[in-house]
Amino acid sequence: DPARMRCLGKHKRPEGARFPWLVGAAETVALGEPPGCVNWAAAVPRWPVLANDRLGDCTIAAGLHAVQLWSAVHGAELVPDEPSAIADYAEATGYQPLTGLHDAGAVELDILHFWMTNGFAVKVGGVLDRLDGFAAVVPTDRRQMCQAIATFGCVYAVVELPTSAEAELEAGRSWAALSDVPGSWGGHAILLAG
């Protein structure tokens, strides 16, 4: 039901917040040409919604989808569940599941640091899953995006959605005619995997 998919939760990053870059703006690194087609997402038969149809936990859901993807590609798919997503969202943001208070989304940089420091509540080999590191890519550089997906399996991406995307979603269509001001509907975290 497209009307249920209305919970955006990605906040704008504070001024001055910094990401490490995969390829520094001032340096030239020969990444080579990415493969013609890499579709790591084909390893995942079903992506759970992880409460993002009613909570602004997209920043958590995108990270948990990365864990699912990496485990599936390595032959032992770990499917995250909704209680784990909600627990991670609550711990990272102060959301209170019993009352619904503080469902205000998150800044993706804060969630990536949370994932590295605390780990996600998904159990992998008996321990919390912790992210080893992350680096930004230039989103308008198709070659760099393809190279990152081919090398690392995915890109944790954030998009600033215009209100036209909401109308398309409510009409059951994909985001295509993005004709309004970016971010006028809100921000959303997604996983790009091929």
CSV table of N, CA, C and O in Angstrom, one decimal, residues 152-194:
chain,number,residue,atom,x,y,z
A,152,PHE,N,32.1,-2.3,-2.7
A,152,PHE,CA,31.6,-2.5,-1.3
A,152,PHE,C,30.2,-3.1,-1.2
A,152,PHE,O,29.8,-3.4,-0.1
A,153,GLY,N,29.6,-3.3,-2.4
A,153,GLY,CA,28.3,-4.0,-2.4
A,153,GLY,C,27.1,-3.1,-2.3
A,153,GLY,O,26.0,-3.4,-2.7
A,154,CYS,N,27.3,-1.9,-1.8
A,154,CYS,CA,26.2,-0.9,-1.7
A,154,CYS,C,26.7,0.5,-1.4
A,154,CYS,O,27.8,0.7,-1.1
A,155,VAL,N,25.8,1.4,-1.6
A,155,VAL,CA,26.0,2.8,-1.1
A,155,VAL,C,24.8,3.1,-0.2
A,155,VAL,O,23.6,2.9,-0.6
A,156,TYR,N,25.1,3.6,1.0
A,156,TYR,CA,24.1,4.1,1.9
A,156,TYR,C,23.8,5.5,1.5
A,156,TYR,O,24.7,6.4,1.6
A,157,ALA,N,22.7,5.7,0.9
A,157,ALA,CA,22.4,7.0,0.2
A,157,ALA,C,21.3,7.8,0.9
A,157,ALA,O,20.4,7.2,1.5
A,158,VAL,N,21.4,9.1,0.8
A,158,VAL,CA,20.3,9.9,1.4
A,158,VAL,C,19.8,10.8,0.3
A,158,VAL,O,20.6,11.2,-0.6
A,159,VAL,N,18.5,11.0,0.2
A,159,VAL,CA,17.9,11.8,-0.8
A,159,VAL,C,17.0,12.8,-0.2
A,159,VAL,O,16.4,12.6,0.9
A,160,GLU,N,16.9,14.0,-0.9
A,160,GLU,CA,16.1,15.0,-0.4
A,160,GLU,C,14.9,15.0,-1.4
A,160,GLU,O,15.0,15.4,-2.5
A,161,LEU,N,13.7,14.5,-0.9
A,161,LEU,CA,12.6,14.3,-1.7
A,161,LEU,C,11.7,15.5,-1.8
A,161,LEU,O,11.3,16.1,-0.8
A,162,PRO,N,11.2,15.8,-3.1
A,162,PRO,CA,10.3,16.9,-3.3
A,162,PRO,C,8.8,16.4,-3.0
A,162,PRO,O,8.6,15.2,-3.0
A,163,THR,N,7.9,17.3,-2.8
A,163,THR,CA,6.5,17.0,-2.6
A,163,THR,C,6.0,16.2,-3.7
A,163,THR,O,5.0,15.4,-3.5
A,164,SER,N,6.5,16.3,-4.9
A,164,SER,CA,6.0,15.6,-6.1
A,164,SER,C,6.2,14.1,-5.9
A,164,SER,O,5.4,13.2,-6.4
A,165,ALA,N,7.3,13.7,-5.1
A,165,ALA,CA,7.5,12.3,-4.9
A,165,ALA,C,6.4,11.7,-4.0
A,165,ALA,O,6.0,10.5,-4.1
A,166,GLU,N,5.9,12.5,-3.0
A,166,GLU,CA,4.9,12.0,-2.2
A,166,GLU,C,3.6,11.7,-3.0
A,166,GLU,O,2.9,10.7,-2.8
A,167,ALA,N,3.3,12.7,-3.9
A,167,ALA,CA,2.1,12.5,-4.8
A,167,ALA,C,2.2,11.2,-5.6
A,167,ALA,O,1.3,10.5,-5.8
A,168,GLU,N,3.4,11.0,-6.2
A,168,GLU,CA,3.6,9.8,-7.0
A,168,GLU,C,3.5,8.6,-6.2
A,168,GLU,O,2.9,7.6,-6.6
A,169,LEU,N,4.0,8.6,-5.0
A,169,LEU,CA,4.0,7.4,-4.1
A,169,LEU,C,2.5,7.1,-3.8
A,169,LEU,O,2.1,6.0,-3.8
A,170,GLU,N,1.7,8.1,-3.4
A,170,GLU,CA,0.3,7.9,-3.1
A,170,GLU,C,-0.5,7.4,-4.3
A,170,GLU,O,-1.4,6.7,-4.1
A,171,ALA,N,0.0,7.7,-5.5
A,171,ALA,CA,-0.7,7.3,-6.7
A,171,ALA,C,-0.1,5.9,-7.2
A,171,ALA,O,-0.6,5.4,-8.2
A,172,GLY,N,0.8,5.3,-6.4
A,172,GLY,CA,1.3,4.0,-6.7
A,172,GLY,C,2.4,4.0,-7.8
A,172,GLY,O,2.7,2.9,-8.3
A,173,ARG,N,3.0,5.1,-8.0
A,173,ARG,CA,4.0,5.2,-9.0
A,173,ARG,C,5.4,5.4,-8.4
A,173,ARG,O,5.5,5.8,-7.2
A,174,SER,N,6.5,5.1,-9.1
A,174,SER,CA,7.8,5.3,-8.7
A,174,SER,C,8.1,6.8,-8.7
A,174,SER,O,7.5,7.5,-9.4
A,175,TRP,N,9.2,7.2,-8.0
A,175,TRP,CA,9.6,8.6,-8.0
A,175,TRP,C,10.3,8.8,-9.3
A,175,TRP,O,11.3,8.4,-9.6
A,176,ALA,N,9.6,9.6,-10.2
A,176,ALA,CA,10.1,9.8,-11.5
A,176,ALA,C,10.1,11.3,-11.8
A,176,ALA,O,11.1,11.9,-12.2
A,177,ALA,N,8.9,11.9,-11.8
A,177,ALA,CA,8.8,13.3,-12.1
A,177,ALA,C,9.0,14.2,-10.9
A,177,ALA,O,8.1,14.8,-10.3
A,178,LEU,N,10.3,14.3,-10.5
A,178,LEU,CA,10.7,15.0,-9.3
A,178,LEU,C,10.8,16.5,-9.7
A,178,LEU,O,11.8,17.0,-10.0
A,179,SER,N,9.6,17.2,-9.7
A,179,SER,CA,9.5,18.5,-10.2
A,179,SER,C,9.6,19.6,-9.2
A,179,SER,O,9.6,20.8,-9.6
A,180,ASP,N,9.5,19.3,-8.0
A,180,ASP,CA,9.4,20.4,-6.9
A,180,ASP,C,10.8,20.6,-6.3
A,180,ASP,O,11.8,20.0,-6.7
A,181,VAL,N,10.9,21.4,-5.3
A,181,VAL,CA,12.1,21.7,-4.6
A,181,VAL,C,12.6,20.5,-3.9
A,181,VAL,O,11.9,19.9,-3.1
A,182,PRO,N,13.9,20.1,-4.1
A,182,PRO,CA,14.4,19.0,-3.4
A,182,PRO,C,14.3,19.2,-1.9
A,182,PRO,O,14.6,20.3,-1.4
A,183,GLY,N,13.8,18.2,-1.1
A,183,GLY,CA,13.7,18.3,0.3
A,183,GLY,C,12.4,18.9,0.8
A,183,GLY,O,12.1,19.0,2.0
A,184,SER,N,11.5,19.4,-0.2
A,184,SER,CA,10.3,20.0,0.3
A,184,SER,C,9.3,19.0,0.9
A,184,SER,O,8.5,19.4,1.7
A,185,TRP,N,9.5,17.7,0.6
A,185,TRP,CA,8.7,16.7,1.4
A,185,TRP,C,9.5,16.2,2.6
A,185,TRP,O,9.0,16.1,3.7
A,186,GLY,N,10.8,16.0,2.4
A,186,GLY,CA,11.7,15.6,3.5
A,186,GLY,C,12.8,14.8,3.0
A,186,GLY,O,13.0,14.6,1.8
A,187,GLY,N,13.6,14.3,3.9
A,187,GLY,CA,14.8,13.5,3.6
A,187,GLY,C,14.5,12.0,3.8
A,187,GLY,O,13.7,11.7,4.7
A,188,HIS,N,15.2,11.2,3.1
A,188,HIS,CA,15.0,9.7,3.2
A,188,HIS,C,16.3,9.0,3.0
A,188,HIS,O,17.1,9.4,2.1
A,189,ALA,N,16.6,8.0,3.8
A,189,ALA,CA,17.8,7.2,3.6
A,189,ALA,C,17.4,5.9,2.9
A,189,ALA,O,16.4,5.3,3.2
A,190,ILE,N,18.2,5.5,1.9
A,190,ILE,CA,18.0,4.3,1.1
A,190,ILE,C,19.3,3.6,0.8
A,190,ILE,O,20.3,4.1,1.0
A,191,LEU,N,19.2,2.3,0.4
A,191,LEU,CA,20.4,1.5,0.1
A,191,LEU,C,20.4,1.3,-1.4
A,191,LEU,O,19.4,0.9,-2.0
A,192,LEU,N,21.5,1.7,-2.0
A,192,LEU,CA,21.7,1.4,-3.5
A,192,LEU,C,22.6,0.2,-3.6
A,192,LEU,O,23.7,0.3,-3.1
A,193,ALA,N,22.2,-0.8,-4.3
A,193,ALA,CA,22.9,-2.0,-4.3
A,193,ALA,C,23.1,-2.6,-5.7
A,193,ALA,O,23.4,-3.8,-5.9
A,194,GLY,N,22.9,-1.8,-6.7
A,194,GLY,CA,23.1,-2.4,-8.1
A,194,GLY,C,22.0,-2.0,-9.0
A,194,GLY,O,21.0,-1.4,-8.7
